[in-house]
Coordinates of C-alpha atoms (C1' of nucleotides) in Angstrom, one line a residue:
Chain A
M1147 CA 85.8 122.9 98.2
S1148 CA 86.7 120.2 96.0
N1149 CA 89.2 118.3 98.3
E1150 CA 88.6 114.8 96.8
T1151 CA 91.3 113.1 95.2
P1152 CA 91.1 113.7 91.3
V1153 CA 89.9 110.5 89.3
I1154 CA 92.6 109.0 87.9
S1155 CA 92.3 106.4 85.4
N1156 CA 91.9 102.5 86.3
F1157 CA 91.6 99.5 83.9
I1158 CA 87.8 99.2 84.1
R1159 CA 87.3 102.6 82.7
T1160 CA 89.8 101.7 80.0
I1161 CA 87.7 98.6 79.3
I1162 CA 84.2 101.0 79.3
N1163 CA 86.2 103.5 77.2
E1164 CA 86.7 100.9 74.3
D1165 CA 83.2 99.2 74.4
L1166 CA 81.9 102.8 74.0
K1167 CA 84.7 103.5 71.1
S1168 CA 83.9 100.3 69.5
G1169 CA 80.1 100.5 69.5
K1170 CA 79.9 97.2 71.8
R1171 CA 78.1 99.1 74.3
E1172 CA 76.1 102.6 73.8
Q1173 CA 75.7 103.0 77.7
V1174 CA 76.9 102.4 81.0
T1175 CA 74.6 100.3 83.5
T1176 CA 76.3 98.9 86.6
R1177 CA 74.7 97.4 89.7
F1178 CA 75.7 96.9 93.5
P1179 CA 74.4 93.5 94.4
P1180 CA 74.7 92.9 98.1
E1181 CA 73.6 89.7 99.7
P1182 CA 71.2 91.1 102.5
N1183 CA 72.9 88.5 105.3
G1184 CA 74.7 91.2 107.1
Y1185 CA 75.5 94.9 107.3
L1186 CA 77.6 96.7 104.7
H1187 CA 81.2 97.3 105.7
I1188 CA 84.1 99.6 104.2
G1189 CA 84.8 96.8 101.4
H1190 CA 81.5 97.2 100.2
A1191 CA 81.9 101.0 100.2
K1192 CA 84.9 100.4 97.7
S1193 CA 82.3 98.3 95.3
I1194 CA 79.7 100.9 96.0
C1195 CA 81.8 103.8 95.3
L1196 CA 83.2 102.2 92.0
N1197 CA 80.0 100.9 90.7
F1198 CA 77.7 104.2 91.5
G1199 CA 80.7 106.3 90.8
L1200 CA 81.1 104.9 87.0
A1201 CA 77.3 105.3 86.4
T1202 CA 77.5 109.2 87.4
E1203 CA 80.7 109.5 85.3
Y1204 CA 79.2 107.7 82.1
E1205 CA 75.6 109.1 82.9
G1206 CA 74.5 105.9 82.7
R1207 CA 73.0 104.1 85.8
C1208 CA 73.4 101.9 88.6
N1209 CA 71.0 99.1 90.3
L1210 CA 70.7 98.5 93.8
R1211 CA 69.9 94.7 93.5
F1212 CA 69.6 92.5 96.5
D1213 CA 70.8 89.0 95.7
D1214 CA 68.3 86.9 98.0
T1215 CA 68.7 83.7 96.5
N1216 CA 69.3 81.7 99.8
P1217 CA 66.4 82.2 102.5
V1218 CA 68.2 80.5 105.2
K1219 CA 70.4 83.4 105.5
E1220 CA 68.6 86.6 104.6
E1221 CA 66.5 88.9 106.6
D1222 CA 64.6 92.1 105.9
E1223 CA 66.6 93.9 108.7
Y1224 CA 69.7 93.8 106.4
V1225 CA 67.7 95.0 103.4
V1226 CA 66.7 98.2 105.4
A1227 CA 69.9 98.7 106.6
I1228 CA 72.1 98.5 103.4
Q1229 CA 69.5 100.7 101.8
D1230 CA 70.2 103.3 104.5
D1231 CA 73.7 103.0 104.2
V1232 CA 74.0 103.3 100.4
A1233 CA 71.8 106.3 100.8
W1234 CA 73.7 107.7 103.5
L1235 CA 77.0 107.3 101.3
G1236 CA 75.5 109.7 99.0
F1237 CA 74.2 107.5 96.2
D1238 CA 71.1 107.1 94.7
W1239 CA 69.7 104.0 92.6
G1240 CA 66.9 106.0 90.9
G1241 CA 63.7 104.2 92.2
E1242 CA 62.9 101.1 93.9
A1243 CA 65.6 98.6 94.9
L1244 CA 65.5 95.4 92.8
F1245 CA 65.6 91.8 94.1
A1246 CA 66.9 88.7 92.8
S1247 CA 63.6 86.8 94.1
D1248 CA 61.8 89.0 91.7
Y1249 CA 63.2 86.9 88.9
F1250 CA 62.5 83.9 90.4
D1251 CA 59.7 82.7 88.0
Q1252 CA 61.8 83.6 85.0
L1253 CA 64.9 81.5 86.4
Y1254 CA 62.9 78.8 86.7
A1255 CA 61.6 78.8 83.2
W1256 CA 65.5 79.2 82.0
A1257 CA 66.2 76.2 84.1
I1258 CA 63.5 74.1 82.3
K1259 CA 65.0 75.9 79.0
L1260 CA 68.3 74.3 80.0
I1261 CA 66.7 70.7 80.4
K1262 CA 65.1 70.8 77.4
K1263 CA 68.2 71.4 75.6
G1264 CA 69.7 68.6 77.5
K1265 CA 72.2 71.0 79.3
A1266 CA 70.9 70.4 82.6
Y1267 CA 69.9 67.2 84.6
V1268 CA 68.6 66.3 88.4
D1269 CA 71.0 64.6 90.0
S1270 CA 70.1 62.2 92.8
Q1271 CA 73.2 61.9 94.5
S1272 CA 73.6 63.1 98.3
A1273 CA 76.1 66.0 98.7
D1274 CA 78.7 63.6 99.9
E1275 CA 78.8 61.4 96.8
M1276 CA 78.9 64.7 94.7
R1277 CA 81.8 65.7 96.7
S1278 CA 83.8 62.6 96.2
N1279 CA 82.9 62.6 92.5
R1280 CA 83.9 66.3 91.8
G1281 CA 87.6 64.9 91.5
T1282 CA 90.4 67.2 93.0
L1283 CA 92.3 70.1 91.7
T1284 CA 94.7 67.9 89.8
E1285 CA 92.3 64.8 89.0
S1286 CA 89.1 65.2 87.1
G1287 CA 85.9 64.3 88.5
T1288 CA 83.4 61.3 87.6
N1289 CA 80.2 61.8 85.9
S1290 CA 77.3 61.1 88.1
P1291 CA 75.3 57.9 87.2
Y1292 CA 72.2 60.2 86.9
R1293 CA 73.9 62.3 84.3
D1294 CA 72.3 60.7 81.2
R1295 CA 68.5 61.0 82.5
T1296 CA 66.1 61.8 79.8
V1297 CA 64.8 65.1 79.3
E1298 CA 61.2 63.9 80.2
E1299 CA 62.5 62.4 83.3
N1300 CA 64.5 65.4 84.3
L1301 CA 61.5 67.6 83.6
E1302 CA 59.2 65.5 85.9
L1303 CA 61.9 65.4 88.6
F1304 CA 62.5 69.1 88.6
E1305 CA 59.0 69.9 88.7
K1306 CA 58.6 67.5 91.6
M1307 CA 61.5 69.3 93.3
K1308 CA 59.6 72.8 92.8
N1309 CA 56.3 71.2 94.1
G1310 CA 58.0 70.1 97.4
D1311 CA 58.0 66.3 96.6
F1312 CA 61.4 65.8 98.1
P1313 CA 63.3 66.6 101.3
D1314 CA 66.2 68.9 101.5
G1315 CA 69.2 67.5 99.7
A1316 CA 67.6 64.8 98.1
Q1317 CA 67.8 66.0 94.7
I1318 CA 69.6 68.5 93.1
L1319 CA 69.7 70.4 89.2
R1320 CA 73.1 70.4 87.7
A1321 CA 74.4 71.9 84.5
K1322 CA 75.5 69.5 82.1
I1323 CA 79.1 70.7 81.2
D1324 CA 82.2 68.7 82.1
M1325 CA 83.3 66.7 84.9
A1326 CA 87.0 66.9 83.4
S1327 CA 87.2 70.6 83.2
P1328 CA 90.3 71.8 85.1
N1329 CA 88.2 74.6 86.1
M1330 CA 86.0 73.5 89.4
N1331 CA 83.4 75.6 88.2
L1332 CA 82.5 73.9 85.1
R1333 CA 82.3 70.5 86.7
D1334 CA 78.7 70.1 86.5
P1335 CA 77.8 72.9 88.9
A1336 CA 74.8 72.9 91.0
M1337 CA 71.9 75.5 89.4
Y1338 CA 68.7 74.7 91.9
R1339 CA 68.8 72.9 95.4
I1340 CA 65.8 72.2 97.4
I1341 CA 65.4 74.3 100.6
H1342 CA 62.3 74.1 102.3
A1343 CA 62.8 77.6 104.1
H1344 CA 60.8 81.0 104.3
H1345 CA 62.0 83.5 101.9
H1346 CA 62.1 86.9 103.3
R1347 CA 60.0 88.1 100.3
T1348 CA 58.3 85.3 98.6
G1349 CA 57.6 83.5 101.9
D1350 CA 56.6 79.9 101.0
K1351 CA 56.1 80.0 97.4
W1352 CA 59.1 78.3 96.7
C1353 CA 61.1 75.4 97.9
V1354 CA 63.6 75.3 95.3
Y1355 CA 66.1 78.2 94.9
P1356 CA 68.6 79.2 92.2
M1357 CA 72.6 79.1 93.2
Y1358 CA 74.4 81.9 92.9
D1359 CA 76.0 80.9 89.5
F1360 CA 73.0 80.4 88.0
A1361 CA 71.2 83.7 89.0
H1362 CA 73.7 86.3 89.0
G1363 CA 74.6 86.5 85.3
Q1364 CA 70.8 86.3 84.5
E1365 CA 69.8 88.8 87.0
D1366 CA 72.5 91.1 85.4
S1367 CA 71.1 90.1 81.9
I1368 CA 67.3 91.0 82.6
E1369 CA 68.5 94.4 83.8
G1370 CA 70.5 95.3 81.0
V1371 CA 73.7 95.6 83.2
T1372 CA 76.6 96.3 80.6
H1373 CA 79.7 95.7 83.1
S1374 CA 79.0 93.3 86.1
I1375 CA 81.8 94.2 88.3
C1376 CA 82.6 91.7 91.1
T1377 CA 85.8 91.0 93.1
L1378 CA 88.6 88.5 92.0
E1379 CA 87.4 85.5 93.5
F1380 CA 84.7 85.1 91.0
E1381 CA 87.2 85.3 88.3
D1382 CA 87.0 81.5 88.0
H1383 CA 83.3 81.7 87.6
R1384 CA 83.3 83.9 84.4
P1385 CA 83.5 81.0 81.9
L1386 CA 80.1 79.7 83.8
Y1387 CA 78.5 83.1 83.8
D1388 CA 79.2 83.4 79.9
W1389 CA 78.2 79.7 79.3
F1390 CA 74.5 80.3 81.1
L1391 CA 74.1 83.5 79.1
K1392 CA 75.0 81.9 75.7
E1393 CA 73.5 78.6 76.0
L1394 CA 70.0 80.6 77.1
E1395 CA 70.7 83.0 74.4
I1396 CA 70.0 86.4 76.2
F1397 CA 71.7 89.5 76.5
A1398 CA 75.3 89.2 77.9
P1399 CA 76.9 91.7 80.2
Q1400 CA 80.5 91.8 80.8
Q1401 CA 81.7 90.6 84.0
I1402 CA 84.7 92.3 85.2
E1403 CA 86.8 91.4 88.3
F1404 CA 88.6 94.0 90.5
A1405 CA 90.8 93.3 93.9
R1406 CA 88.8 93.4 97.2
L1407 CA 90.1 95.7 99.7
N1408 CA 92.3 94.7 103.0
L1409 CA 92.4 97.1 105.9
S1410 CA 95.0 96.8 108.4
Y1411 CA 93.7 96.0 111.9
T1412 CA 90.3 94.7 110.9
V1413 CA 88.6 92.0 109.5
M1414 CA 85.9 91.9 106.5
S1415 CA 84.7 88.9 106.3
K1416 CA 80.5 88.9 107.0
R1417 CA 80.8 85.6 108.9
K1418 CA 83.4 87.0 111.4
L1419 CA 81.4 90.4 111.9
L1420 CA 78.4 88.6 112.4
Q1421 CA 80.4 86.7 115.2
L1422 CA 81.6 89.5 116.9
V1423 CA 77.8 91.2 117.0
N1424 CA 76.2 87.8 117.9
E1425 CA 78.8 86.8 120.7
E1426 CA 78.9 90.4 122.0
Y1427 CA 82.4 91.1 121.4
V1428 CA 81.0 94.5 120.2
E1429 CA 77.7 96.1 120.9
G1430 CA 76.0 95.7 117.3
W1431 CA 76.7 96.2 113.7
D1432 CA 76.7 99.7 114.3
D1433 CA 79.1 99.7 117.2
P1434 CA 81.6 102.6 116.5
R1435 CA 84.4 100.0 116.5
M1436 CA 83.2 98.1 113.7
P1437 CA 84.3 98.4 109.8
T1438 CA 80.7 98.7 108.8
I1439 CA 79.3 101.8 107.4
S1440 CA 77.1 102.3 109.9
G1441 CA 79.7 101.8 112.7
M1442 CA 81.7 104.5 111.1
R1443 CA 78.7 106.7 110.7
R1444 CA 78.3 106.6 114.3
R1445 CA 81.7 107.0 115.1
G1446 CA 81.5 110.3 113.2
Y1447 CA 83.0 109.3 110.0
P1448 CA 81.6 111.6 107.4
A1449 CA 80.3 109.9 104.0
A1450 CA 82.9 112.3 102.3
A1451 CA 85.6 110.8 103.9
I1452 CA 84.9 107.2 103.1
R1453 CA 84.2 108.2 99.6
Q1454 CA 87.6 110.0 99.4
F1455 CA 89.1 107.0 101.0
C1456 CA 87.8 104.7 98.1
D1457 CA 88.9 107.2 95.4
R1458 CA 92.5 107.5 97.3
I1459 CA 93.0 103.7 97.2
G1460 CA 92.3 103.3 93.7
V1461 CA 91.2 100.0 91.9
G1462 CA 93.2 97.4 90.7
R1463 CA 93.6 93.5 90.3
G1464 CA 96.6 92.9 92.8
A1465 CA 96.2 91.9 96.4
N1466 CA 96.5 95.2 98.3
W1467 CA 96.8 96.0 102.0
I1468 CA 95.7 99.4 102.9
D1469 CA 96.7 100.9 106.3
L1470 CA 93.9 102.0 108.6
S1471 CA 95.6 105.5 109.0
V1472 CA 94.7 105.9 105.3
L1473 CA 91.3 105.8 106.2
E1474 CA 91.7 108.0 109.1
D1475 CA 93.6 110.7 107.2
C1476 CA 90.6 110.9 105.1
V1477 CA 88.5 111.6 108.3
R1478 CA 90.9 114.3 109.6
E1479 CA 90.7 116.1 106.2
Q1480 CA 87.0 116.1 105.9
L1481 CA 86.3 117.3 109.6
N1482 CA 88.9 119.8 109.6
E1483 CA 87.0 121.7 106.8
T1484 CA 83.7 121.4 108.6
A1485 CA 83.9 120.7 112.4
F1486 CA 83.4 123.4 115.0
R1487 CA 86.3 124.1 117.1
R1488 CA 85.8 123.8 121.3
Q1489 CA 87.6 123.3 124.1
A1490 CA 87.4 120.1 126.1
V1491 CA 89.9 118.8 128.9
L1492 CA 89.9 115.0 129.2
N1493 CA 92.5 114.6 132.2
P1494 CA 92.0 117.6 134.3
L1495 CA 94.6 119.7 136.2
K1496 CA 93.3 122.6 138.4
V1497 CA 94.8 126.2 137.7
T1498 CA 94.2 129.2 139.8
I1499 CA 94.9 132.6 138.1
T1500 CA 95.7 134.6 140.9
N1501 CA 95.4 138.0 139.6
F1502 CA 92.0 137.2 137.8
D1503 CA 88.9 137.8 139.9
K1504 CA 85.9 138.1 137.6
V1505 CA 84.1 136.1 135.1
E1506 CA 84.8 137.2 131.7
M1507 CA 82.8 136.5 128.2
L1508 CA 85.5 135.8 125.8
N1509 CA 84.7 135.6 122.3
A1510 CA 86.1 132.5 120.2
P1511 CA 85.4 131.4 116.8
N1512 CA 84.1 128.5 115.7
H1513 CA 86.6 127.9 113.0
P1514 CA 89.8 130.0 112.8
Q1515 CA 90.3 129.5 109.2
Q1516 CA 86.4 130.0 108.3
P1517 CA 85.3 133.4 109.8
D1518 CA 81.9 132.6 108.1
L1519 CA 81.3 129.8 110.4
G1520 CA 80.8 132.5 113.4
S1521 CA 81.9 132.6 116.9
R1522 CA 80.8 131.5 120.3
E1523 CA 80.9 132.8 124.1
L1524 CA 83.5 131.3 126.1
P1525 CA 83.5 132.1 129.8
M1526 CA 86.9 132.7 131.6
S1527 CA 87.4 133.0 135.3
N1528 CA 90.2 132.7 138.0
E1529 CA 89.6 129.1 138.2
L1530 CA 90.3 126.5 135.3
W1531 CA 91.5 123.1 134.5
I1532 CA 93.9 122.2 131.9
D1533 CA 95.3 119.0 130.7
R1534 CA 97.8 117.3 133.0
D1535 CA 99.7 116.6 129.8
D1536 CA 100.5 120.4 129.7
F1537 CA 102.4 120.6 132.6
M1538 CA 105.6 119.2 133.5
E1539 CA 107.6 119.8 136.8
N1540 CA 111.1 119.3 135.0
P1541 CA 110.5 120.4 131.3
P1542 CA 113.1 119.9 128.7
S1543 CA 114.6 123.1 127.1
P1544 CA 111.8 125.7 125.9
K1545 CA 113.1 125.1 122.4
K1546 CA 111.9 121.7 122.9
Y1547 CA 108.9 121.8 125.2
F1548 CA 106.4 124.7 124.7
R1549 CA 103.9 123.9 127.4
L1550 CA 103.8 124.7 131.3
G1551 CA 106.0 124.2 133.7
P1552 CA 107.7 126.2 136.8
E1553 CA 108.2 129.8 135.6
R1554 CA 107.2 129.1 132.2
E1555 CA 104.7 131.2 130.3
V1556 CA 101.8 129.7 127.7
R1557 CA 98.9 131.2 126.0
L1558 CA 95.9 130.1 127.0
R1559 CA 93.7 129.2 123.8
N1560 CA 91.5 132.3 122.9
S1561 CA 92.4 133.9 126.2
Y1562 CA 95.5 135.4 128.0
I1563 CA 99.2 134.4 128.4
I1564 CA 99.9 133.0 131.9
K1565 CA 102.9 132.2 133.9
C1566 CA 103.2 129.4 136.4
D1567 CA 104.4 130.7 139.6
E1568 CA 103.8 127.9 141.6
Y1569 CA 102.7 124.4 141.7
I1570 CA 101.1 122.4 144.6
T1571 CA 101.9 118.7 145.2
D1572 CA 100.0 116.3 147.7
E1573 CA 101.3 113.7 150.1
K1574 CA 102.6 111.3 147.1
G1575 CA 104.1 114.0 145.3
E1576 CA 101.5 114.5 142.7
V1577 CA 101.0 117.6 141.0
V1578 CA 97.5 118.6 142.1
E1579 CA 97.0 122.4 141.4
L1580 CA 99.0 125.1 139.5
K1581 CA 99.0 129.0 140.8
C1582 CA 99.5 131.4 137.7
S1583 CA 99.4 134.6 136.9
A1584 CA 97.8 136.3 133.7
D1585 CA 99.3 139.1 131.9
L1586 CA 96.1 141.0 131.5
D1587 CA 97.5 142.9 128.3
T1588 CA 97.7 139.7 126.1
L1589 CA 94.2 139.2 125.0
G1590 CA 93.9 139.2 121.2
K1591 CA 97.7 140.3 120.9
N1592 CA 100.9 139.4 121.7
P1593 CA 103.1 140.7 124.5
E1594 CA 105.8 143.1 123.5
G1595 CA 109.6 141.8 123.6
R1596 CA 109.2 138.2 124.2
K1597 CA 107.5 135.3 122.5
V1598 CA 105.3 132.7 123.7
K1599 CA 105.3 129.6 121.6
G1600 CA 103.2 127.4 123.8
I1601 CA 99.3 127.5 123.4
I1602 CA 97.3 125.2 125.6
H1603 CA 93.2 124.4 126.0
W1604 CA 91.3 125.0 129.2
V1605 CA 87.9 125.4 130.4
S1606 CA 86.6 127.4 133.3
A1607 CA 86.1 125.4 136.3
Q1608 CA 82.9 126.9 137.7
H1609 CA 81.3 126.8 133.8
A1610 CA 82.7 123.4 133.1
Q1611 CA 80.1 120.7 132.1
K1612 CA 81.1 117.1 132.7
V1613 CA 80.0 114.9 129.8
P1614 CA 80.7 111.0 129.1
V1615 CA 83.4 110.5 126.2
R1616 CA 84.1 107.0 124.8
I1617 CA 87.8 106.9 123.8
Y1618 CA 87.9 104.2 120.5
D1619 CA 90.8 102.5 119.3
R1620 CA 91.4 99.6 116.5
L1621 CA 89.2 96.8 117.1
F1622 CA 92.3 94.5 116.7
N1623 CA 95.7 95.1 117.5
Q1624 CA 97.5 92.7 114.8
E1625 CA 97.8 94.3 111.5
N1626 CA 96.4 91.2 110.3
P1627 CA 94.0 89.5 112.8
D1628 CA 93.4 86.7 110.2
K1629 CA 97.1 85.8 111.0
A1630 CA 96.6 85.0 114.3
S1631 CA 95.4 81.2 115.2
N1632 CA 92.1 82.6 115.8
Y1633 CA 91.2 86.2 115.1
L1634 CA 89.3 86.7 118.3
E1635 CA 92.5 86.4 119.9
A1636 CA 93.8 89.5 118.2
L1637 CA 91.0 91.4 119.7
N1638 CA 92.4 94.7 121.3
P1639 CA 91.1 94.7 125.1
E1640 CA 91.3 98.6 125.1
S1641 CA 89.5 99.2 121.9
L1642 CA 87.0 101.0 124.1
Q1643 CA 87.7 103.1 127.3
L1644 CA 85.1 104.8 129.0
T1645 CA 85.8 108.4 130.6
E1646 CA 84.6 111.7 131.1
A1647 CA 85.4 115.1 130.0
V1648 CA 85.0 118.8 131.3
V1649 CA 83.9 120.8 128.2
E1650 CA 82.8 124.4 127.8
P1651 CA 79.2 125.1 128.2
S1652 CA 78.1 125.6 124.7
L1653 CA 78.7 121.7 124.0
L1654 CA 75.9 120.9 126.1
K1655 CA 73.5 122.1 123.3
A1656 CA 75.3 119.6 121.0
S1657 CA 73.0 117.4 118.7
Q1658 CA 72.9 113.8 117.8
G1659 CA 75.6 113.1 114.9
E1660 CA 77.5 116.5 115.2
T1661 CA 81.0 116.7 115.2
F1662 CA 83.3 118.9 117.0
Q1663 CA 87.2 119.2 117.0
F1664 CA 88.3 119.4 120.8
E1665 CA 91.2 121.8 120.1
R1666 CA 94.5 120.0 120.3
V1667 CA 92.7 116.7 121.2
G1668 CA 90.7 115.3 118.4
Y1669 CA 87.6 115.1 116.8
F1670 CA 84.4 113.9 118.6
T1671 CA 81.0 113.1 117.7
V1672 CA 77.7 112.9 119.6
D1673 CA 76.7 109.6 119.6
S1674 CA 73.2 109.3 118.1
K1675 CA 71.9 106.3 120.3
D1676 CA 72.9 107.0 123.7
S1677 CA 72.8 111.0 123.8
K1678 CA 69.5 112.7 125.1
E1679 CA 68.8 116.4 124.8
G1680 CA 71.1 118.4 126.8
T1681 CA 73.2 115.4 127.9
P1682 CA 75.7 114.6 125.0
V1683 CA 77.7 111.2 125.2
F1684 CA 80.8 112.0 122.8
N1685 CA 82.3 109.3 120.8
R1686 CA 86.1 110.0 119.8
T1687 CA 86.2 109.7 116.0
V1688 CA 89.6 110.5 115.3
T1689 CA 92.6 112.1 117.5
L1690 CA 94.4 115.0 115.7
R1691 CA 97.5 114.4 114.0
D1692 CA 100.5 114.7 116.6
T1693 CA 103.9 115.4 115.7
W1694 CA 104.8 116.0 119.0
A1695 CA 103.8 112.6 120.3
K1696 CA 106.0 111.0 117.5
M1697 CA 108.7 113.4 118.8
K1698 CA 108.7 111.7 121.9
Chain B
rU139 C1' 101.9 69.1 91.3
rG140 C1' 95.6 71.1 87.2
rG141 C1' 93.2 75.7 86.2
rG142 C1' 92.7 81.2 87.0
rG143 C1' 95.5 85.9 88.4
rC144 C1' 99.1 89.2 90.0
rG145 C1' 104.3 91.2 90.3
rU146 C1' 106.0 99.7 89.0
rC147 C1' 108.9 103.9 95.5
rG148 C1' 107.4 102.2 102.4
rC149 C1' 101.4 102.2 101.1
rC150 C1' 98.3 102.7 96.8
rA151 C1' 98.3 103.6 91.7
rA152 C1' 99.0 105.6 86.1
rG153 C1' 101.8 104.0 82.0
rC154 C1' 100.5 99.2 77.3
rG155 C1' 107.2 100.1 72.3
rG156 C1' 109.9 106.4 72.6
rU157 C1' 113.2 106.9 77.2
rA158 C1' 109.0 106.4 85.1
rA159 C1' 101.9 110.6 86.2
rG160 C1' 99.6 111.2 90.9
rG161 C1' 97.9 110.4 95.9
rC162 C1' 99.3 108.9 101.0
rA163 C1' 103.7 108.3 104.2
rC164 C1' 108.4 110.4 104.6
rU165 C1' 112.3 114.4 105.0
rG166 C1' 113.6 119.6 105.0
rG167 C1' 111.8 124.9 105.1
rA168 C1' 107.9 129.0 105.8
rU169 C1' 103.4 130.5 108.2
rU170 C1' 100.2 130.0 112.4
rU171 C1' 96.7 132.2 119.5
rU172 C1' 95.3 124.2 117.8
rG173 C1' 103.1 120.9 118.1
rA174 C1' 96.7 121.0 114.3
rU175 C1' 95.6 123.3 109.3
rU176 C1' 97.8 125.7 105.1
rC177 C1' 102.2 126.5 102.1
rC178 C1' 106.8 125.7 99.3
rA179 C1' 111.0 122.0 98.4
rG180 C1' 112.9 117.0 98.1
rC181 C1' 111.7 111.9 97.4
rA182 C1' 112.5 105.2 91.9
rU183 C1' 118.8 106.5 86.0
rU184 C1' 114.4 102.4 87.3
rC185 C1' 109.5 99.2 86.7
rC186 C1' 110.4 90.5 90.6
rC187 C1' 114.7 88.1 88.2
rA188 C1' 117.3 86.2 83.5
rG189 C1' 117.9 85.9 78.5
rG190 C1' 116.0 87.5 73.4
rU191 C1' 113.4 90.8 69.4
rU192 C1' 114.2 96.0 68.4
rC193 C1' 117.5 101.9 66.7
rG194 C1' 115.0 101.9 71.4
rA195 C1' 111.3 97.4 76.3
rU196 C1' 108.1 98.8 82.5
rC197 C1' 105.3 97.8 78.2
rC198 C1' 106.4 92.2 72.9
rC199 C1' 108.6 86.9 73.2
rU200 C1' 111.0 82.6 76.2
rG201 C1' 112.4 81.1 80.8
rG202 C1' 112.7 81.4 86.0
rC203 C1' 111.0 83.1 90.9
rG204 C1' 107.3 85.0 94.3
rC205 C1' 102.3 86.0 95.9
rC206 C1' 97.0 85.3 95.5
rC207 C1' 92.1 82.6 94.3
rC208 C1' 89.6 77.6 92.8
rA209 C1' 87.6 71.0 95.2
rG210 C1' 79.8 74.9 99.3
rC211 C1' 73.4 71.8 97.6
rC212 C1' 77.4 80.2 100.3
rA213 C1' 77.8 84.7 97.8

RNA sequence: UGGGGCGUCGCCAAGCGGUAAGGCACUGGAUUUUGAUUCCAGCAUUCCCAGGUUCGAUCCCUGGCGCCCCAGCCA
């Protein structure tokens, strides 16, 4: 059952193939390096699939490494959630997760090495002074008055920084490169800053913490990463990444940048996702409307669908904007293969079968295309619920409209053909009940002499079970929420609608996380938080493709 | 206007001097007790534009145009 898109080449594979062929590398080691300051989202999934996928393909390894260099933003809750999500996605980092904080001693020693080489200095300027001396995009910066301190002075000051002799922001360790560089990242970038904060792993051991730029390449180097894959905005950092490695004279991984994912009708920045959670626009990181891995999992998206999506969208260096429907299609494609079929009615209309006076246990397959998946019992009786959308008082021609109308015939899914003899309306003119007669000779076979094209789903009223259903829609109603003056204004007020459905009795036994196709309606997944044994709550995962709706 | 990138079908994306892969979407048509699924067929004489090199250019050169990223003691 390999319905995942076949892998096609991309520029990263090309680079790796060349490196292997030229002998520059003998094997492939990659890494996925999240900062534990939030939950993983679909954009991370792209990176995860890329990095772990490459490792699998080239029989190398991919490390899971937490880039925990900023104690004020990072928490253990995220460390746990991230590992959970990567594993759920189906990837294995072979052993224990790694942490940048495990390398703090080495990083500190390397900082001292650079000071001794005269390549780093302690600056006593304030953040504001540093900013104004950095210059602009078109004007070069100005050297710090502290730039030429002696090695001894720098060593002593850095030691004091480490010992906690200074308050936050009082001193900073900078690389001595070039304040006139057209690349802003090379204008004496910060290496170590003072932060008196409790670190989730090292506790209060440190009051100086390395900056991303001084940490990342060295972390890669320590781990023997051959290809360090990151997103495009780090491209300008690459000369700096290479500079540290060269000055430190240590193994040099190669940084390769690719374009990050943009998905329509969603936001991807962790800052914004955090705000949605903190200000309760959603019910948490795993709210089924969130573009997080955990949200999608709870919504019922299979991991295989997310992997397929990542394969399908490819990897490139140009800005790309993927439509949400591409993801939804992957979800449908996976679920179509595996989900058991059931009958459920979301908007019930009563039907009485006038010539049917018993309860009959019908047998219905769990999956019409896969008999191996077995079947279940489906009770049929003289009072049914059908969907209101399946009846029209004044339907268009039978060639255009296959469903029920006065005098029209329709197949009850997995059951008999019925004909609408009469419909009853209330004082307001609203249809409240249909009186139909069944053709008792049509169970499991077609009638002779006529074709009945329409098929509708139904549930026996006396056997029907009521269950809560949550109808989810896109979280934002603008294609690019960031285009709005404030992305919060683009929130879709109808992204969640609570309702109920009447379902066939077998559904009461559904377990948490299980996904069903409610035939002709969509895929629904038993919520893993709010469902209890025997009382499932259903999340609508995704609708079925609906060409009829498009025709209308 | 400094630097770094990118520009191939509606959306992704291969190709890297030899005459435009593939996927998704879309359009027909077949099958179907889900207007679902599945199936089969169609879908860029053209690669941002203009010059140049070449027997030959999407691929090389030059000049335009358009878009993205960079001035955190964030990552």
